[in-house]
């Protein structure tokens, strides 16, 4: 597995999370002068986005993230995003957070599968960061954090060979290989089957630097072309007009990684039968690890401590519900397989306790945001983070 995969995985999944949150917060926002105390405003939306993006691109965290290391397990990475989401005034319960994570992972999995070249995974990442910069365009301090991450990406990945990018792509595909959550957008666009597996196109642009298939060249032992033969292909292929820009600013050309929620559409997720079977088998395959609790604590401290801080005076955060009604959310929490609820995390703990302690010291100051006074009721009626979810 590639030890350069974690930053790309983290940033792209984080970008998808921000797309979803921004889309629904915009849909639910009420103009400030008309909003009641218990309703979201555009000011609240910007605060949520700024808080999460600021925590996500914290300088010391990014420096540690970019160090060569293996991927975290699926459940461990899910815990990191749980901590990240709750660095804002927003609150998601477990069922809604599970649903959000399902949408994030399936969207990025589809993007990895469709990348024309392994190197284009970097362009997908740049598309996510370009959109994130738009979210915080009026916050120069946070914008500088994102630009610094851009520079780290270019410094780390622009010099890698095609073979190294192929290894990164394979590492990502291994990470996603058992995840087959059905998403209504993909089902309606007929890019996903009813079993949760994606349908890959056999037409369209070929990777940059390659030729449209249909010609076979035959060479002799001296490397001289001696014969040509043409064949008919099943797809309709075209040559791309130009390569996407790998610079800080530029036309990425590739559209993978852009915001698919910019046009409001209902989105639902469903567990496929194969995923349920895998979930049932997962419980049997878990081997107790005495260091798992310590590693979980370490991961949680990366983004703000083990526990969500409770505001003084019994106030609660602004609650977001990814479901149409509270009843649907409660039902999802009761019926979701326990193995997929991420309550127990089994991790291969690193043998470098000093590194864990250093990471915890550097990143432990990230705090879970407290809602401002009088905000306890706000968000209680905010439903359907994704319409029809």
PDB file of N, CA and C in Angstrom, residues 249 265 276 340:
ATOM      1  N   UNK A 249      -3.701  27.923  -9.383  1.00  0.00           N
ATOM      2  CA  UNK A 249      -4.882  28.438 -10.067  1.00  0.00           C
ATOM      3  C   UNK A 249      -4.854  27.940 -11.511  1.00  0.00           C
ATOM      4  N   UNK A 265     -31.175  18.115  -5.570  1.00  0.00           N
ATOM      5  CA  UNK A 265     -31.850  16.872  -5.940  1.00  0.00           C
ATOM      6  C   UNK A 265     -32.022  16.030  -4.692  1.00  0.00           C
ATOM      7  N   UNK A 276     -24.832  -5.721   3.743  1.00  0.00           N
ATOM      8  CA  UNK A 276     -25.363  -6.227   4.997  1.00  0.00           C
ATOM      9  C   UNK A 276     -24.701  -7.552   5.373  1.00  0.00           C
ATOM     10  N   UNK A 340     -22.048  -1.362  11.709  1.00  0.00           N
ATOM     11  CA  UNK A 340     -21.841  -0.197  10.866  1.00  0.00           C
ATOM     12  C   UNK A 340     -22.093   1.100  11.619  1.00  0.00           C
TER      13      UNK A 340
END
